[in-house]
Tab-separated table of C-alpha atoms and ligand atoms in Angstrom:
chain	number	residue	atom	x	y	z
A	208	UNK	CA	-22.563	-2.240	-0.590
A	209	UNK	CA	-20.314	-4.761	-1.188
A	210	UNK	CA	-21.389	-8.502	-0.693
A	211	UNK	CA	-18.291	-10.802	-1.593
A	212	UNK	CA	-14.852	-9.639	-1.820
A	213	UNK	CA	-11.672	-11.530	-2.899
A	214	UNK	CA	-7.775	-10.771	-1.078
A	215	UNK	CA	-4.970	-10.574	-2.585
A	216	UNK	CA	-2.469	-10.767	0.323
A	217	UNK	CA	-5.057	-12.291	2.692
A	218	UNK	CA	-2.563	-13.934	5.014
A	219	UNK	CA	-0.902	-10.416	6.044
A	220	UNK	CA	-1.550	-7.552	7.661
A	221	UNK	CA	-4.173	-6.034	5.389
A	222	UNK	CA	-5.593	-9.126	4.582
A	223	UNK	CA	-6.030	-10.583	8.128
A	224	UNK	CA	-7.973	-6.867	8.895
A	225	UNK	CA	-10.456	-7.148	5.646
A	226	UNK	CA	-11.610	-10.708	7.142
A	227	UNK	CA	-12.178	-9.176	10.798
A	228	UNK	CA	-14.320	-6.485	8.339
A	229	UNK	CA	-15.583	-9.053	6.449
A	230	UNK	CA	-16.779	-11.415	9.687
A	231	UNK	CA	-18.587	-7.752	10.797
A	232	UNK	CA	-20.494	-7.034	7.768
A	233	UNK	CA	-20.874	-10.358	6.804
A	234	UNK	CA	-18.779	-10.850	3.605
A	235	UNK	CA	-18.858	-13.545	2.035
A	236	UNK	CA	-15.159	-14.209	0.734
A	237	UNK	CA	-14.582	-16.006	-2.962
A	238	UNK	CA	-10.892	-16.139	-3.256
A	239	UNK	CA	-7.811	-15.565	-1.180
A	240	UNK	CA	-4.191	-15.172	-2.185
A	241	UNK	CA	-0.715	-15.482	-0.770
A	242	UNK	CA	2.396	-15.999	-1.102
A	243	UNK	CA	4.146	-19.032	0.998
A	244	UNK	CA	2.408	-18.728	4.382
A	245	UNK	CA	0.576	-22.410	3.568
A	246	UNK	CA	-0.218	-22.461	7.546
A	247	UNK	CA	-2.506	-19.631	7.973
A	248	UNK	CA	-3.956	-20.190	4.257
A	249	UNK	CA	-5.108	-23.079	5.424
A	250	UNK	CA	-6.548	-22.034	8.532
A	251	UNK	CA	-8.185	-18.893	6.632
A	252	UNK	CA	-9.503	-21.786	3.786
A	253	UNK	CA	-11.188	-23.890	6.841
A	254	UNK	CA	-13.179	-20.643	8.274
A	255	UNK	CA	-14.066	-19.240	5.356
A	256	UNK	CA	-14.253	-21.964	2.369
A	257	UNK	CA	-13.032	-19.575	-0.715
A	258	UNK	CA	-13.728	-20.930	-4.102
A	259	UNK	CA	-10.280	-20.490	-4.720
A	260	UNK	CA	-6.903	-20.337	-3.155
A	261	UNK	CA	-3.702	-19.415	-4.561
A	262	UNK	CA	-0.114	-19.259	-3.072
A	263	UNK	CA	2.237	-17.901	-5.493
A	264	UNK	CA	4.883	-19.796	-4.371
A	265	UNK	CA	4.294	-23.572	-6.058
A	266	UNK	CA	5.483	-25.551	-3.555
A	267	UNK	CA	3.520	-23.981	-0.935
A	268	UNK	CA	0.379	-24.274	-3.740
A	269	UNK	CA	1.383	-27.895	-3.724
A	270	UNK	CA	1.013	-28.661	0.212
A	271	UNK	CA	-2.075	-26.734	0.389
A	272	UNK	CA	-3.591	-28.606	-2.323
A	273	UNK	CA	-3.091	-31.668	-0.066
A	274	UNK	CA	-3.736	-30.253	3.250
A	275	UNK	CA	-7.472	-28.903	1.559
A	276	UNK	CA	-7.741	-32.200	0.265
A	277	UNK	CA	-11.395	-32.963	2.144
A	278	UNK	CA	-12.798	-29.339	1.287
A	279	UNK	CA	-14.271	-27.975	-1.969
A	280	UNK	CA	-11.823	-25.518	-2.246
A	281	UNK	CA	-9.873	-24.979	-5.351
A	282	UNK	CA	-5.835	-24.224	-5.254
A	283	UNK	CA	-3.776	-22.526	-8.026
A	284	UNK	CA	-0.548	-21.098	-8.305
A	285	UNK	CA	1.876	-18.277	-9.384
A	286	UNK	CA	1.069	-15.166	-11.401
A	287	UNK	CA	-2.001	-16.912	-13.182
A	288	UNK	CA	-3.508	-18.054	-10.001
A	289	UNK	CA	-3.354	-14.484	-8.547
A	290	UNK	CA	-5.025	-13.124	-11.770
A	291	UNK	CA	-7.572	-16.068	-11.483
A	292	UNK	CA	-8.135	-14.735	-8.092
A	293	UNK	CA	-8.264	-11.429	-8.678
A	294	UNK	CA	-11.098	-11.691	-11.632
A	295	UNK	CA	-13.340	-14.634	-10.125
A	296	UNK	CA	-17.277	-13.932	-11.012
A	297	UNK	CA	-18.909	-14.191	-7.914
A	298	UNK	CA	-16.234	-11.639	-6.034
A	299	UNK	CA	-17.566	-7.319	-6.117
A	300	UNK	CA	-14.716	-6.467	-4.937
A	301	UNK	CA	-11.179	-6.809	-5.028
A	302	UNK	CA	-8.902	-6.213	-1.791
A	303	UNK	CA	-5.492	-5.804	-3.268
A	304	UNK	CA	-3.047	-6.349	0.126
A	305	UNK	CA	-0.218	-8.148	-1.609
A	306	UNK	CA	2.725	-6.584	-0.617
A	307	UNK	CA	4.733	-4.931	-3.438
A	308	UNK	CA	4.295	-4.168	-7.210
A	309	UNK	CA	3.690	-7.930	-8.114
A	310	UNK	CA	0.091	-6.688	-7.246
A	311	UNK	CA	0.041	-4.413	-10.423
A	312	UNK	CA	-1.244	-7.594	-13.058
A	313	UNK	CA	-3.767	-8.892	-10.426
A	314	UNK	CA	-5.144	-5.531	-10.133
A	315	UNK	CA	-5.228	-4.503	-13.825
A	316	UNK	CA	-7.113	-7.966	-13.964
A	317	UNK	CA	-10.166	-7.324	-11.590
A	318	UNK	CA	-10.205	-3.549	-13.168
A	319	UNK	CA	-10.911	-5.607	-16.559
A	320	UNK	CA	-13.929	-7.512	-14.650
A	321	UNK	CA	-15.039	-3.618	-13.484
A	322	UNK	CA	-14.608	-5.135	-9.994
A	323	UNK	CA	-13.730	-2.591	-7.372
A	324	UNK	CA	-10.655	-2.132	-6.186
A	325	UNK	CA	-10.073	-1.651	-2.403
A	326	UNK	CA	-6.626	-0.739	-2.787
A	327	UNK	CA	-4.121	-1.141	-0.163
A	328	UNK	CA	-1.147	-1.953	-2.597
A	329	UNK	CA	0.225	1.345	-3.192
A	330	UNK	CA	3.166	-0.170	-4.784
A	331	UNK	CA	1.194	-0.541	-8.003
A	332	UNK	CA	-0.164	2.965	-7.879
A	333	UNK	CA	3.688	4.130	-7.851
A	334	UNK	CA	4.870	2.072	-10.700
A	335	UNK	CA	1.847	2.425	-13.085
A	336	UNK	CA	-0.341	4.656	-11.476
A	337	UNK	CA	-1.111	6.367	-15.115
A	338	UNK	CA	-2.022	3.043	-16.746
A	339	UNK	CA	-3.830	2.154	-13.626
A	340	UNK	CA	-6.073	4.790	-13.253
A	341	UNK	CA	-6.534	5.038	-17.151
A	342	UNK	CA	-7.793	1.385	-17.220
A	343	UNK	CA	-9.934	1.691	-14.597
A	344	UNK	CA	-11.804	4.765	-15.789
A	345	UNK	CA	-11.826	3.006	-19.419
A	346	UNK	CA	-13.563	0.190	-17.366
A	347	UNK	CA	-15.616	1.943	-15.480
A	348	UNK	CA	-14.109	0.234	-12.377
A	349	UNK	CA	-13.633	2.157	-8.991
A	350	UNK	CA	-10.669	2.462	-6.866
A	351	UNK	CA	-11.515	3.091	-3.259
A	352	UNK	CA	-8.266	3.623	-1.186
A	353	UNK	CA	-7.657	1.900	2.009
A	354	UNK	CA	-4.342	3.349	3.064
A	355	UNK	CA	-5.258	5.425	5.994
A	356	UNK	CA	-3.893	9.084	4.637
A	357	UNK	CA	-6.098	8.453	1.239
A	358	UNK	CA	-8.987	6.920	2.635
A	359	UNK	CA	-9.212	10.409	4.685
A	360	UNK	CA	-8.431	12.237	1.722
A	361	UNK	CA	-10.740	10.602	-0.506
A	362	UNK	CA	-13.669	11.757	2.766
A	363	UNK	CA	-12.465	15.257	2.877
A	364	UNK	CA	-13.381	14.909	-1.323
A	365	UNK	CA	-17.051	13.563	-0.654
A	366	UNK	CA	-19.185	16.096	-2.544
A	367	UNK	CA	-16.187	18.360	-3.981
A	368	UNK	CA	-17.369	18.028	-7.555
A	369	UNK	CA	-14.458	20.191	-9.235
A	370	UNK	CA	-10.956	19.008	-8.765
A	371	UNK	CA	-9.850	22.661	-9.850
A	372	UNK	CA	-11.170	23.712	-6.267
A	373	UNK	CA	-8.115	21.447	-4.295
A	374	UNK	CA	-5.410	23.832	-3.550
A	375	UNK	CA	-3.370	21.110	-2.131
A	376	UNK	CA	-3.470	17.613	0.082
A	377	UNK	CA	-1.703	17.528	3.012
A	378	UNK	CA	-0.507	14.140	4.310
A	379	UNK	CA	0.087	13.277	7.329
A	380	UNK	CA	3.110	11.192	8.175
A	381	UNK	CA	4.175	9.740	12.012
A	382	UNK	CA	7.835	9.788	11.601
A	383	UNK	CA	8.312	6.738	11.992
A	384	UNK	CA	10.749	5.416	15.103
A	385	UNK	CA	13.718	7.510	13.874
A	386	UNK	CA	11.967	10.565	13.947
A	387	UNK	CA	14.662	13.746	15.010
A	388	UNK	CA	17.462	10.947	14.527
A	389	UNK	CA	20.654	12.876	12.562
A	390	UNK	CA	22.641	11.020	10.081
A	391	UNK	CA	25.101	9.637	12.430
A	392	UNK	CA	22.543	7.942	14.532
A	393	UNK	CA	20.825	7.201	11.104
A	394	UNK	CA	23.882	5.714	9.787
A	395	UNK	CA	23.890	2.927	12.302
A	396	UNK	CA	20.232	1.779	12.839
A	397	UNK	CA	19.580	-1.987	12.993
A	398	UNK	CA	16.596	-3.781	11.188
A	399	UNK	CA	14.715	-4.331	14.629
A	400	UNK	CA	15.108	-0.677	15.053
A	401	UNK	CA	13.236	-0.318	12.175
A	402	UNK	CA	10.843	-2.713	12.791
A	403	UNK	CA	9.660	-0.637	15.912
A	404	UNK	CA	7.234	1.380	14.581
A	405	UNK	CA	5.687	3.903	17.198
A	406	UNK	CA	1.859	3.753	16.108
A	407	UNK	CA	0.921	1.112	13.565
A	408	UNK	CA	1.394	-2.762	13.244
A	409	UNK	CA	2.346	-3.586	9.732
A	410	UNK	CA	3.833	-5.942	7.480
A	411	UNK	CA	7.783	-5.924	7.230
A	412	UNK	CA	8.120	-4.037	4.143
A	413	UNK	CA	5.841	-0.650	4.753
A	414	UNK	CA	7.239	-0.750	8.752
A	415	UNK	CA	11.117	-0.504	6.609
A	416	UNK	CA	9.387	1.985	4.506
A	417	UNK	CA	7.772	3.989	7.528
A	418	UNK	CA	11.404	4.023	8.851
A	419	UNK	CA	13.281	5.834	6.187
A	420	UNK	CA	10.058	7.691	4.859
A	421	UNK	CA	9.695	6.032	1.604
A	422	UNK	CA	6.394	5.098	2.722
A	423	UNK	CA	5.829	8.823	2.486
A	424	UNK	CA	7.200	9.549	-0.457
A	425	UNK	CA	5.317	6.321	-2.002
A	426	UNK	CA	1.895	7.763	-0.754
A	427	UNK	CA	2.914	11.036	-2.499
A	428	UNK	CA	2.967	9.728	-5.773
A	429	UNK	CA	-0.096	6.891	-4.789
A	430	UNK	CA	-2.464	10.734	-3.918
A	431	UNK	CA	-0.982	12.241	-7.703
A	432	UNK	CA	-2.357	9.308	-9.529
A	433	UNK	CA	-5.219	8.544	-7.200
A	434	UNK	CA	-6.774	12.484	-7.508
A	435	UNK	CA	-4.831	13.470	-10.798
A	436	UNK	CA	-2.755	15.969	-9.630
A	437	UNK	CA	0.770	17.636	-9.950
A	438	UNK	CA	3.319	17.268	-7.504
A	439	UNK	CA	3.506	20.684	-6.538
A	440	UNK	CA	-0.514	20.019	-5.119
A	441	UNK	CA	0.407	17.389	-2.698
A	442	UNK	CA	2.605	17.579	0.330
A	443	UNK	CA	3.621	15.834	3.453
A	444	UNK	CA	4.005	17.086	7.252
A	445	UNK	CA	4.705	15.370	10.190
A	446	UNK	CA	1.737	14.398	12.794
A	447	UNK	CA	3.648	12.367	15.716
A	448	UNK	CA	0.255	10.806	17.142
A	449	UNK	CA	-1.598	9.622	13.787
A	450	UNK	CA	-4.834	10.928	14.762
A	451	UNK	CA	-5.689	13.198	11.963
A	452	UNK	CA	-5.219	11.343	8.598
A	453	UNK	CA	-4.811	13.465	6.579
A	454	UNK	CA	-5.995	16.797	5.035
A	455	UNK	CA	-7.631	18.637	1.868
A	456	UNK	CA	-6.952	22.711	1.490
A	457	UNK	CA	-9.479	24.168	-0.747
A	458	UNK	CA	-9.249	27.479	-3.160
A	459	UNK	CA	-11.294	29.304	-0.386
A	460	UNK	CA	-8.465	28.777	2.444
A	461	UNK	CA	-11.069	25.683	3.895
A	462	UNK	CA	-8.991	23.032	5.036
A	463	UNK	CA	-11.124	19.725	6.051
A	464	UNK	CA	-9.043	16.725	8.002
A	465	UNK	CA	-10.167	13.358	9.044
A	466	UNK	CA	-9.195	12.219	12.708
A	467	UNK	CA	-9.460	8.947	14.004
A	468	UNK	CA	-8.228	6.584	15.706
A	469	UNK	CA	-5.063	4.526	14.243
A	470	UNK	CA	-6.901	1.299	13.284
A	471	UNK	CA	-7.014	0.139	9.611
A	472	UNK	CA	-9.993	-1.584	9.854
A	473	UNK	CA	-11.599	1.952	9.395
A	474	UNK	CA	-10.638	2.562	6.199
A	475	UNK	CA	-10.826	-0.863	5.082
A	476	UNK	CA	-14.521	-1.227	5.972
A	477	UNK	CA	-15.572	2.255	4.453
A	478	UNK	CA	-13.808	0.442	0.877
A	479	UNK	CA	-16.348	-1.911	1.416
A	480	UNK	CA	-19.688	-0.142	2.838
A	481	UNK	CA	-19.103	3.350	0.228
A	482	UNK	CA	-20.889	5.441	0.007
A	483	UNK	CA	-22.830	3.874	3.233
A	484	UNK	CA	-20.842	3.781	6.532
A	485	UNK	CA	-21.502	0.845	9.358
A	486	UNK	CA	-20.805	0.739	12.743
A	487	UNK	CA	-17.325	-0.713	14.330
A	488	UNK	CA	-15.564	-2.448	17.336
A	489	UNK	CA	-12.694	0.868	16.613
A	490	UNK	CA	-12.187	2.185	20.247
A	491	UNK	CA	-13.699	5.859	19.431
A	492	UNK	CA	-11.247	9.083	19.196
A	493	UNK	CA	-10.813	10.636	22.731
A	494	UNK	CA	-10.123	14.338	21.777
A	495	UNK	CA	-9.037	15.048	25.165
A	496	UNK	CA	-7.238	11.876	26.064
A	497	UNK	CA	-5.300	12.208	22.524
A	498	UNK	CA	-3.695	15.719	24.185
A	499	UNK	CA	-1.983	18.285	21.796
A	500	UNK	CA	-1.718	17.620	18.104
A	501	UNK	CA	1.252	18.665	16.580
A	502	UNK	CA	2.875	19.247	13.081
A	503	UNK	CA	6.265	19.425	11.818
A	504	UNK	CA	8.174	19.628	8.595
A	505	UNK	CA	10.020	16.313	6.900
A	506	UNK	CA	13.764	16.384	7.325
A	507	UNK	CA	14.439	15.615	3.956
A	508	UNK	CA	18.186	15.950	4.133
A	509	UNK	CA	18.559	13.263	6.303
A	510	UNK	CA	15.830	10.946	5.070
A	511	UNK	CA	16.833	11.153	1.569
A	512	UNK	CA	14.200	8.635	0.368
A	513	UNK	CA	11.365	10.923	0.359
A	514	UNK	CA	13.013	13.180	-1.849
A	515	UNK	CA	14.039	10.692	-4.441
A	516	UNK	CA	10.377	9.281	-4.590
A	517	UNK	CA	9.363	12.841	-5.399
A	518	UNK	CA	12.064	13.371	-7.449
A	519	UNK	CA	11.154	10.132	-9.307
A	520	UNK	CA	7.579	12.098	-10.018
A	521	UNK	CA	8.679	14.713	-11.320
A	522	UNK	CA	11.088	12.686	-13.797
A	523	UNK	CA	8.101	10.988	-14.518
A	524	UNK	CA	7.471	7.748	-16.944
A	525	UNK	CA	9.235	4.848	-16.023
A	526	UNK	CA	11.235	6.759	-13.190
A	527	UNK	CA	8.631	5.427	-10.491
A	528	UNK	CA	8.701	1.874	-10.832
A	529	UNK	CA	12.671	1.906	-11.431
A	530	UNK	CA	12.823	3.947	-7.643
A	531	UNK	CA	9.851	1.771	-6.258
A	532	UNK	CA	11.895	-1.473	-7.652
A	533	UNK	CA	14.981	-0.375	-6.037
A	534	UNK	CA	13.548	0.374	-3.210
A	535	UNK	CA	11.866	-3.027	-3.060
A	536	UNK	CA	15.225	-5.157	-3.464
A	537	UNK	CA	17.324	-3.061	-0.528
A	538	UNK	CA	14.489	-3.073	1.552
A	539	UNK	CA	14.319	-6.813	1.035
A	540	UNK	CA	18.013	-7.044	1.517
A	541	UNK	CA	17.449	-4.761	4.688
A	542	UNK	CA	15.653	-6.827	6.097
A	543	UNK	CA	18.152	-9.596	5.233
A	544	UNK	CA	20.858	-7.596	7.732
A	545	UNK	CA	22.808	-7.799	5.064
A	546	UNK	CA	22.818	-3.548	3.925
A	547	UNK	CA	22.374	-0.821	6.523
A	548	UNK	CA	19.813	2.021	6.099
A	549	UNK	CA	21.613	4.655	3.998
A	550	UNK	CA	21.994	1.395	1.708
A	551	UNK	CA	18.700	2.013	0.992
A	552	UNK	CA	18.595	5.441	-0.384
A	553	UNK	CA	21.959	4.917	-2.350
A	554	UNK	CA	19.960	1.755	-4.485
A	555	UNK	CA	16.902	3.658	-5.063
A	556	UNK	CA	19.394	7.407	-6.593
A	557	UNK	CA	21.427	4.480	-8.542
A	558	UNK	CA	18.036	2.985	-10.368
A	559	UNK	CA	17.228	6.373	-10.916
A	560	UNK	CA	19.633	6.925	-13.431
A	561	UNK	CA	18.902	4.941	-15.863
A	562	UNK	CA	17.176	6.331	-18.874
A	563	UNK	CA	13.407	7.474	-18.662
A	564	UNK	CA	10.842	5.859	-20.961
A	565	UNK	CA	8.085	8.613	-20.960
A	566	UNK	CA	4.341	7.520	-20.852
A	567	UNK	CA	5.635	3.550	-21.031
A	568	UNK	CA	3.260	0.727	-21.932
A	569	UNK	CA	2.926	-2.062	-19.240
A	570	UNK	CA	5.673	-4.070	-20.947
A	571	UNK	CA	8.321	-1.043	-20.483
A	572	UNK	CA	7.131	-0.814	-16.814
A	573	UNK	CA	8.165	-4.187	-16.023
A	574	UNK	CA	11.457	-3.896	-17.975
A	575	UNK	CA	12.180	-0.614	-15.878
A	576	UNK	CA	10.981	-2.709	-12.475
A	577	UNK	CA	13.329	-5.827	-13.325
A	578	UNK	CA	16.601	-3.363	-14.126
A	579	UNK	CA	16.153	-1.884	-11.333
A	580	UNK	CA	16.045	-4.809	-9.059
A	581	UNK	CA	19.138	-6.863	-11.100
A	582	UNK	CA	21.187	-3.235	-10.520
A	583	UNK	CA	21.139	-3.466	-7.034
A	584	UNK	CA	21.612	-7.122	-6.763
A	585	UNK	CA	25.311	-6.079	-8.622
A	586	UNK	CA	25.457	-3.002	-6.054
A	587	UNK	CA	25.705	-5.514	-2.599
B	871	NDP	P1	2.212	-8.057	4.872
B	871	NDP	O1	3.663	-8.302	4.620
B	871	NDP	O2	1.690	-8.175	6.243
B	871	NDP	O3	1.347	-9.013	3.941
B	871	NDP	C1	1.632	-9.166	2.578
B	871	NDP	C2	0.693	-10.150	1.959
B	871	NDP	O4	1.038	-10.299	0.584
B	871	NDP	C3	0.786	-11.553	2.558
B	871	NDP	O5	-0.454	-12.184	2.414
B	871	NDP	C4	1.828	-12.226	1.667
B	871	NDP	O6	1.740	-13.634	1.651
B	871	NDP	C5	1.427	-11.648	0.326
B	871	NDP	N1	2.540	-11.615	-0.621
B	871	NDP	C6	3.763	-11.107	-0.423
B	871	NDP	N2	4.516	-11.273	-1.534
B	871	NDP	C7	3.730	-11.887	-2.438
B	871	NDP	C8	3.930	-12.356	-3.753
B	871	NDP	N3	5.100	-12.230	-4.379
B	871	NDP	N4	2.895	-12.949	-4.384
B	871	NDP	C9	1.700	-13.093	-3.770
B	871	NDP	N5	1.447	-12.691	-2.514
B	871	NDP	C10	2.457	-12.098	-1.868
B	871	NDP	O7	1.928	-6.605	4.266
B	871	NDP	P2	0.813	-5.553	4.692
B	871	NDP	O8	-0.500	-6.219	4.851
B	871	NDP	O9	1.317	-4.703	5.784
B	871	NDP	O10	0.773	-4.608	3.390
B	871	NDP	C11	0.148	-5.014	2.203
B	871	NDP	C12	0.033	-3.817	1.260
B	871	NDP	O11	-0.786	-2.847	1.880
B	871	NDP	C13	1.368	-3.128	0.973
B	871	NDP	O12	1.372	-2.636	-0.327
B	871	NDP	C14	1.377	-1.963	1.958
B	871	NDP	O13	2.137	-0.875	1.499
B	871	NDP	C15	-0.104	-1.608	2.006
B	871	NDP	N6	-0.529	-0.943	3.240
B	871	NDP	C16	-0.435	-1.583	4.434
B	871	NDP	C17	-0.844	-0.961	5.613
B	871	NDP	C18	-0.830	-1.686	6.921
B	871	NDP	O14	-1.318	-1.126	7.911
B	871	NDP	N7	-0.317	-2.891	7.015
B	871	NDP	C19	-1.310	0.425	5.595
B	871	NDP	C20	-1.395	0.996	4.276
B	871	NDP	C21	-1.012	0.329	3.156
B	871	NDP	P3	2.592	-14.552	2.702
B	871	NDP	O15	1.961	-14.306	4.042
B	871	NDP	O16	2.377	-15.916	2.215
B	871	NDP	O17	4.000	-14.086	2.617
B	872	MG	MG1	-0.427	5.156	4.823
């Protein structure tokens, strides 16, 4: 089990969850990273004395080096810092919760020190999953999922030895709060609409992503690269209530789901305790209180971001990080008030065009990722 972790992202949503986990099991924590909240780094530095701290913004590096001026506590910066962070000695494992696919160096970092990788950070699943995955099986490092739909899948895989047995993975998605919404009522949706989501409490960007199903269509691609498989093996349905997680059909017609309750710390301790399991302050699942369970198809017509993600896999190579970079910048400028939501979808099909490097190196990648993003800076 693990015994020290380091965050990347520890000031968010994620992050703030893995150090309730951690204060459970008893973690000891090595490094933490953020971006530019300097407040709560410092009250996360106080309680849990790091080795290292890193805000990738300088200036906020700069005030926290003076505010942890009486503490033993060492502050970096930037991209370097976050690498530092991500490959420090005395850390087991990595919690990648940065937000976004400035996570993807970081994490190929601590897959080079064979840490594990408790991966919340889809983001750099989408844009390199293939180089991802590659490196860490070169390493021997292991990736143990903590987004909720992949943490179930990755149980419903315990002791299936043969990936030829999957038929397909089924994930689940809520819906979001403009679930049933047509493209008129679409069409006008504000960002604290968007920011309403009806089951989980999230960072900014995924709650955006939840909204238009991107989030979906990201967590498509993240299950391809996570469990090597085609497109055509993994699909999406909508569950309203977010109680089972997700699903696993098997050649024989089985089909094995994990329910739960919606509460991240679940699959965020079981990235840490794997292959043990530990007991925790989640309220338990109340099959009767939780009523009916239902499932529905994706309206992809009218959320047209789903679609393009997939579409994206199925162009393949540098495709995904061009759509995941687009996607990025208008959510960013969503959140800005400054496009609507249909703004959104239009970005990412407009990235999409450009011309496809096939199997691309990590330097390609990041030329794909940063076209993307300067495109739709000229589209608004
Ligand atoms: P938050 O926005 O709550 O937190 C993001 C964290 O990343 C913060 O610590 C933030 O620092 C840091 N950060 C943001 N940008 C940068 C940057 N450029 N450099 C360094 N650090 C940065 O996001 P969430 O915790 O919700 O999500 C984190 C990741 O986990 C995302 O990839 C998301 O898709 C995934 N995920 C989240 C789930 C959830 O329930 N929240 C569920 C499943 C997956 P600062 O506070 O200083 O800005
Ligand atoms: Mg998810």
């Amino acid at each position: 089990m693990t015994k020290t972790i380091s965050i990347l992202g520890s000031t968010g949503s994620i992050g703030r969850q893995t150090l309730d986990v951690a204060d459970l099991l008893g973690l000891r924590v090595a490094a933490m990273a953020a971006d530019r909240n300097v407040d709560r780094m410092e009250d996360q530095c106080r309680k849990y004395r790091p080795q290292l701290a890193v805000m990738m913004n300088e200036q906020a590096a700069q005030e926290l080096k003076v505010r942890l001026a009486d503490i033993n506590t060492k502050v970096a910066s930037g991209l370097n810092g976050l690498m530092e962070a991500a490959s420090l000695q005395e850390a087991d494992t990595v919690v990648t919760a940065v937000s976004g696919m400035v996570g993807l160096r970081p994490t190929l970092a601590a897959i080079g020190e064979k840490k594990r990788i408790a991966l919340a950070n889809k983001e750099t699943l989408v844009c390199a999953g293939e180089l991802v995955m590659g490196e860490a099986r070169r390493c021997g490092a292991e990736i143990i999922p903590v987004d909720s739909e992949h943490s179930a899948i990755f149980q419903c895989l315990i002791g299936c030895k043969d990936r030829a047995e999957i038929k397909r993975l089924i994930l689940t998605c809520s819906g979001g709060p403009f679930f049933g919404f047509d493209r008129e009522r679409l069409a006008c949706v504000t960002k604290a609409d968007a920011l309403r989501h009806p089951n989980w409490k999230m960072g900014q960007k995924i709650t955006v992503d939840c909204a238009t199903l991107m989030n979906k269509g990201l967590e498509v691609i993240e299950a391809m690269r996570l469990y090597d498989l085609p497109l055509s093996k993994v699909t999406a349905i909508i569950h309203r209530q977010s109680v089972v997680h997700s699903l696993v059909e098997f050649c024989d017609g089985a089909v094995m789901a994990q329910l739960g309750v919606p509460d991240m710390r679940l699959p965020i301790q079981l990235a840490m305790t794997y292959p043990e399991r530990k007991g925790s302050p989640a309220a338990a699942l109340d099959l009767i209180g939780c009523g009916s369970l239902d499932f529905k198809p994706i309206d992809e017509e009218n959320f047209p971001c789903f679609r393009l993600a997939k579409k994206s896999a199925e162009m393949g190579g540098t495709a995904c990080a061009a759509m995941n970079a687009a996607n990025e910048a208008a959510v960013a400028l969503f959140l800005q008030e400054k496009i609507g939501f249909y703004d959104i979808s239009d970005a990412v099909q407009a990235a999409m065009e450009a011309p496809v490097i096939l199997n691309p190196n990590l330097e390609q990648i990041l030329e794909a990722d940063h076209a993307a993003r300067e495109l739709v800076q000229k589209m608004f």
